[in-house]
Steps between C-alpha positions, in 0.01 A plus 500: 500500500616853428533795736425870495757750626360836609688808617223685676427855603456641150206716398280337236344697218346425162214346306409132473237320295339228711537146370209269424350324801639160592175405671308587184715347227519157669124422507463649151777272371296215646184635336670490160453121512129561439546707184442314174780691326774746587520721809725805487585642841668840518685672786615165644777538760821300462480291817594153619135424576400600147777278363365215713145555369628501142685173568177346628316608186771350280487174696126489442568520127431868434714705265648788703736776385610828647606825332592774745198560722264304272420130543329295230315179590332255263312242707353304208787252533426408864596133546491419871303583814780425747759732653802326657616567853818677388307769313235537772768574758631793301223733617227501761232627265545208260177361647322763289540263203261253664169657394613579146640154426192333648271724297692437177561124526264364767797384707786662689782332693722729709729463799483738792644843403822659624595868560567725799457338840275758663285250687212276399331588173253211477347434163183354649303804380618434144394136522166583661419737213589240237296233675200734494538514121490120480862393529608188688828548685733258673853512634722228361871464575543868582303606192160663469292320238196693374251362249171619358317351204297820486521811714170660594430850627447525874475731800847527656535671836864539603569468872748787465574734208795303363650652186621169360176316574300779336719481190483120477122510539474759221723300265311176551157670491575645156497139374190392695149465365266763646554781747741511791472754781808544722427676830751632754735531202834679524481860376863563402578693179667188362159326508362782287790463257428128463134577432599758238719245321227235500235749385722593204500129418121495495423383853194631681628616840388788718569615854880480528611760753194428715427210733264331251616378158263348245632275222300352211685214335551485126758475222786749488648679199808421295723799572545743788737794544522637852725739692584396857410760761774679702643332809367681806741323740805598296367856496467497880855363528659784304292760683607356836865503391497868406300589812767336713815613318366844411455647156240536231333231290249509217333168417334469161265236358333445834140480623509726808176361643667159530760636746284750687551335841879508456488863382298596806757338731786682331311831514445448872871426538582846363548445125366746247292314241324615186286289268455610140323252273708181483794666676594521867760746626659463844745732674669421831772658707559162666378637833198277551264480794314204647150428375180358646468119513507321166291184470550280196175387339373368167450768234396779529675486837873549548680221308711252692755502216563873553544464876872401516622797293293747700636349822853546362430864415363573848800350679651850479179693578456705815277313744347152502282349228293187554425240234246220532544215251176308440582310179823299536614353829872511412506836323747647755787263418695794357494693831808329644698616196385861550606474864851409379502843338406669827121513465297505823209263433313301764267216406201383700297241315362665188613847610826678420599813693745703291681771695706724278876527541716789386689294241524143378844346448591297195593136554458157343140376490305239307158508336255265668229533236399725211357804682724462805798512266371819341469649850870435561583687180284794615684504833839469332434806284455713812769336716849632573772300331481184292217249510526162332170320435533128433249237380370745238336227293202575725498866393542422132177302508308828515716793386602560139852649499479644851869591489469690172192689615663614824821598322295723272384677815858555611546207737843343540392140454645209305426134453777256586504151347 
């Protein structure tokens, strides 16, 4: 695994276009299995998780090519309904292929998925949704075997608003006979993006972005061109970095409403923020102040994925900020690494009390997961001296050329082999 070397304490300034959303492109790559011709996806980030999804599609028999930020998929040549364990372990969200493969072929055989170890992420909600549509499911030798001679529309009530379960239910329901109504559905923007892609393909879906989604099954079209929406978590990461290190940042190609909770936190911390169309401008003198308690919740609440970078930014704020993590039990694994840099963070169950220190000190740390690794980069940009961040394969799962983007802002950062 490579490392990042950061010489901190430098003011950051410049303009960045926000990459396409990882959590949007992955389910849409899965959805391409259902298209009777070619799917053209634009604004696709260059990420390890995207590479893993493309490898899965190729294993399934699809023709997949990439040109810059565009990915071309022809699923007419699909030859198998099984994904081997090695490919499943490459990314946690690989389970999103379950509903699409089942809908396309009537059978899907997958092993349990891999990814960041943030605590239990049971797929029982995914399986419950597919059973409601008529699938029979059994576990066999560590594999999940799903079969359905014919999927039929159904009422699906999710026990919790799981993003992945909502997406899998949508993908399978598109292939079902009759109407499916999904209640207590996830409301994330990435769900809306998936709906938009499927609607372009001819699917009848309404309600994405609300807690009730209605799907009427039917044949899909032969070609779809779709641009992936901007990555709201990457946007929040860069904003947190500039807030912490000090400077001025303009983000372009962003949907400001998608990051409103993060913007409000940064405003409360003392940053000057302006929103103009699809642009967000942030100015910070690096002198932040503590903010009122932040509780992570499903969208439109504060996103758990944005929590680590905001924690990192507030390690140098005046006063004490409190974070309550309600989504992932092991989200705070990165905290010990921030403490190595001098951060004052106390953990009590799901709560983190972050008391600002005058300065962080650069040292050697290691990424524990994707967003925790990004938090260490944010801290390193503001710290005195040199910070080395190891295990960066985690970070590269979600950030397209993080080093290049930060260097364009004036950061002294380099990737070491």
